[in-house]
CSV table of C-alpha atoms in Angstrom, one decimal:
chain,number,residue,atom,x,y,z
W,1,LEU,CA,21.3,0.7,-29.0
W,2,ALA,CA,18.3,-0.9,-30.4
W,3,LEU,CA,15.4,0.2,-27.4
W,4,ALA,CA,16.7,3.1,-27.9
W,5,GLY,CA,14.2,4.2,-30.0
W,6,ALA,CA,12.0,2.2,-28.5
W,7,ALA,CA,8.3,3.8,-26.8
W,8,LEU,CA,6.6,2.0,-24.0
W,9,THR,CA,3.6,1.3,-24.4
W,10,GLU,CA,0.2,-0.3,-22.1
W,11,PRO,CA,-0.8,-3.9,-21.4
W,12,LYS,CA,-3.2,-5.3,-24.2
W,13,GLY,CA,-6.1,-4.5,-22.6
W,14,ALA,CA,-5.3,-2.1,-20.0
W,15,GLY,CA,-7.1,0.6,-21.2
W,16,ARG,CA,-6.1,3.9,-20.1
W,17,LEU,CA,-5.0,4.8,-16.3
W,18,GLY,CA,-7.2,6.9,-14.2
W,19,PRO,CA,-9.3,7.4,-11.2
W,20,ASP,CA,-11.4,3.6,-12.3
W,21,ASN,CA,-8.7,1.9,-13.7
W,22,LEU,CA,-6.3,1.7,-11.4
W,23,GLU,CA,-2.7,-0.4,-11.6
W,24,ILE,CA,-2.4,-2.6,-8.2
W,25,SER,CA,1.7,-3.4,-7.0
W,26,PHE,CA,2.1,-6.4,-5.1
W,27,LEU,CA,5.5,-6.2,-3.2
W,28,GLN,CA,7.1,-8.3,-0.6
W,29,ASP,CA,7.2,-6.7,2.5
W,30,GLN,CA,11.1,-5.4,3.6
W,31,SER,CA,9.9,-6.9,7.4
W,32,VAL,CA,8.2,-9.1,7.3
W,33,HIS,CA,9.0,-10.6,3.7
W,34,ASP,CA,6.1,-12.6,2.2
W,35,GLY,CA,5.0,-13.6,5.5
W,36,ARG,CA,6.7,-15.9,7.0
W,37,TYR,CA,8.7,-13.5,9.6
W,38,ALA,CA,5.4,-12.0,10.5
W,39,ASP,CA,6.0,-13.7,13.4
W,40,ASN,CA,9.1,-11.4,14.7
W,41,ALA,CA,8.6,-8.9,17.1
W,42,TRP,CA,11.5,-7.5,16.4
W,43,LEU,CA,11.2,-6.9,12.6
W,44,GLN,CA,7.7,-5.8,13.2
W,45,GLU,CA,8.9,-2.9,15.3
W,46,MET,CA,11.3,-2.5,12.1
W,47,PRO,CA,9.9,1.1,10.3
W,48,ASP,CA,9.3,0.6,6.1
W,49,PHE,CA,11.8,2.7,4.7
W,50,MET,CA,10.4,4.9,2.8
W,51,SER,CA,6.4,5.0,4.4
W,52,LYS,CA,7.7,4.9,7.9
W,53,LEU,CA,5.1,2.4,8.7
W,54,THR,CA,5.3,-0.2,11.8
W,55,TRP,CA,3.3,-2.9,12.4
W,56,ASP,CA,1.3,-3.1,9.6
W,57,ASN,CA,1.1,-2.1,5.8
W,58,ALA,CA,-1.1,-0.2,3.9
W,59,ALA,CA,-2.7,0.8,0.1
W,60,LEU,CA,-0.1,2.9,-1.1
W,61,PHE,CA,-1.7,6.4,-3.1
W,62,SER,CA,0.5,8.9,-4.5
W,63,PRO,CA,-1.5,12.9,-3.1
W,64,ALA,CA,-2.4,13.5,-6.4
W,65,THR,CA,-4.0,10.1,-7.0
W,66,ALA,CA,-5.2,10.5,-3.4
W,67,THR,CA,-7.2,14.0,-4.3
W,68,GLU,CA,-8.5,12.8,-6.7
W,69,LEU,CA,-10.6,10.6,-5.4
W,70,GLY,CA,-11.2,11.8,-2.3
W,71,LEU,CA,-9.5,10.0,-0.6
W,72,LYS,CA,-6.9,11.0,2.5
W,73,HIS,CA,-4.0,8.9,5.0
W,74,GLY,CA,-5.9,6.7,7.0
W,75,ASP,CA,-8.7,6.1,5.2
W,76,LEU,CA,-10.6,2.4,5.3
W,77,VAL,CA,-10.9,1.7,1.2
W,78,GLU,CA,-12.3,-1.4,-0.5
W,79,LEU,CA,-10.1,-2.6,-3.1
W,80,GLN,CA,-11.7,-4.1,-6.4
W,81,TYR,CA,-9.2,-6.2,-8.7
W,82,ARG,CA,-10.9,-9.1,-10.7
W,83,GLY,CA,-13.5,-9.6,-8.5
W,84,ARG,CA,-11.4,-10.1,-5.5
W,85,LYS,CA,-12.6,-7.5,-3.2
W,86,LEU,CA,-10.6,-6.2,0.1
W,87,GLU,CA,-11.3,-3.5,1.7
W,88,MET,CA,-7.7,-1.3,3.6
W,89,ALA,CA,-6.7,1.7,5.3
W,90,VAL,CA,-5.0,4.3,2.7
W,91,TYR,CA,-1.3,6.0,3.3
W,92,VAL,CA,-0.3,8.7,1.5
W,93,LEU,CA,3.1,9.1,0.3
W,94,PRO,CA,4.9,11.8,-1.8
W,95,GLY,CA,6.7,10.0,-5.1
W,96,GLN,CA,4.5,7.1,-5.2
W,97,ALA,CA,2.9,6.7,-9.4
W,98,GLN,CA,0.1,8.6,-10.2
W,99,TYR,CA,-3.0,5.8,-10.6
W,100,ALA,CA,-0.7,3.6,-9.5
W,101,VAL,CA,-1.3,2.0,-5.4
W,102,THR,CA,1.2,-0.5,-4.0
W,103,VAL,CA,0.2,-3.0,-1.7
W,104,ASN,CA,2.6,-5.1,0.7
W,105,LEU,CA,2.2,-8.9,1.2
W,106,GLY,CA,2.6,-10.7,4.3
W,107,TYR,CA,0.4,-9.0,6.9
W,108,GLY,CA,-3.6,-10.2,7.8
W,109,ARG,CA,-2.2,-13.6,8.5
W,110,GLN,CA,-4.3,-15.8,11.1
W,111,ASP,CA,-1.9,-18.3,11.2
W,112,ALA,CA,1.3,-16.0,12.2
W,113,GLY,CA,2.3,-17.0,16.2
W,114,ARG,CA,1.4,-14.8,19.1
W,115,VAL,CA,3.5,-11.4,17.8
W,116,GLY,CA,1.9,-11.9,14.2
W,117,GLN,CA,-1.9,-12.7,14.6
W,118,GLY,CA,-4.2,-10.6,12.5
W,119,MET,CA,-1.9,-7.9,11.9
W,120,GLY,CA,-2.9,-5.7,9.1
W,121,PHE,CA,-4.4,-6.8,6.2
W,122,ASP,CA,-4.9,-10.2,4.0
W,123,THR,CA,-3.7,-8.4,0.2
W,124,TYR,CA,-3.5,-12.3,-0.7
W,125,ARG,CA,-6.8,-12.1,-1.2
W,126,LEU,CA,-6.2,-9.7,-4.6
W,127,ARG,CA,-3.1,-11.7,-6.2
W,128,THR,CA,-4.1,-14.2,-8.3
W,129,TRP,CA,-2.2,-17.1,-9.8
W,130,ASP,CA,-1.9,-14.8,-13.0
W,131,ASN,CA,-1.2,-11.5,-11.9
W,132,LEU,CA,1.7,-12.1,-8.8
W,133,HIS,CA,3.4,-9.7,-9.4
W,134,GLY,CA,0.4,-6.9,-10.1
W,135,GLY,CA,-1.9,-5.2,-13.1
W,136,VAL,CA,-4.9,-2.8,-14.2
W,137,GLY,CA,-7.9,-2.9,-13.6
W,138,LEU,CA,-8.2,-2.4,-9.4
W,139,LYS,CA,-11.3,-0.5,-8.4
W,140,VAL,CA,-11.0,1.9,-5.8
W,141,THR,CA,-14.4,3.2,-3.4
W,142,LYS,CA,-14.0,5.1,0.2
W,143,THR,CA,-16.0,2.8,3.2
W,144,GLY,CA,-16.3,6.3,5.0
W,145,GLY,CA,-14.1,3.9,7.7
W,146,ALA,CA,-10.5,5.2,8.9
W,147,TYR,CA,-8.1,2.9,11.0
W,148,GLN,CA,-5.0,4.6,12.5
W,149,LEU,CA,-1.8,3.7,10.9
W,150,ALA,CA,1.5,3.8,13.4
W,151,THR,CA,4.9,5.4,11.8
W,152,THR,CA,7.7,6.4,12.9
W,153,GLN,CA,7.3,9.6,11.8
W,154,ASP,CA,5.7,10.9,9.0
W,155,HIS,CA,7.0,11.9,5.4
W,156,HIS,CA,8.0,15.7,4.9
W,157,ALA,CA,6.0,17.0,7.7
W,158,ILE,CA,8.6,19.1,9.7
W,159,ASP,CA,7.6,21.5,5.8
W,160,ALA,CA,4.6,23.6,4.6
W,161,ALA,CA,4.4,21.2,1.9
W,162,GLY,CA,4.9,18.1,4.3
W,163,ALA,CA,1.6,20.2,6.3
W,164,VAL,CA,-0.7,19.7,3.1
W,165,THR,CA,0.1,15.6,2.9
W,166,CYS,CA,0.4,15.6,6.9
W,167,PRO,CA,-2.0,17.9,8.4
W,168,ASN,CA,-1.7,16.7,11.4
W,169,THR,CA,1.7,17.9,11.6
W,170,HIS,CA,2.6,20.1,13.9
W,171,VAL,CA,4.7,22.9,11.2
W,172,ILE,CA,7.5,24.6,12.7
W,173,PRO,CA,8.6,27.0,11.5
């Protein structure tokens, strides 16, 4: 058990994570994978197991990070990472790590067939060969726009705590 006393350290050059220095993670989507299944309507209809998003992807933020950055569910933001930029919708997801933003790959394709054409945001535009899975240094700027996200249900929306995350949801007394 040599690792029992080991301490986790920040990657070299990472600096301290905060609202001006976020971590980004690139994940393959559970439905469309890396985009190869984007033209399958049945898979597009299958909701993501955490966010319940269908037919789309979004930048996942923790409630604490979203509050600190002045963001809410459905806001459009510009993600800036290593000289690359992408406008994308915000999804506030309880359980997401603070100062970490997760984006799914496989959407936003321009040659995906009749069904998948142009659905979602092309997160490959932020990815480079030396950051295939993510890294630190992401900057987020609110654009002032809004985007309608399709979900099968809002996360934790049936209680008072869920009403804070999803303010347009009716709370059952």
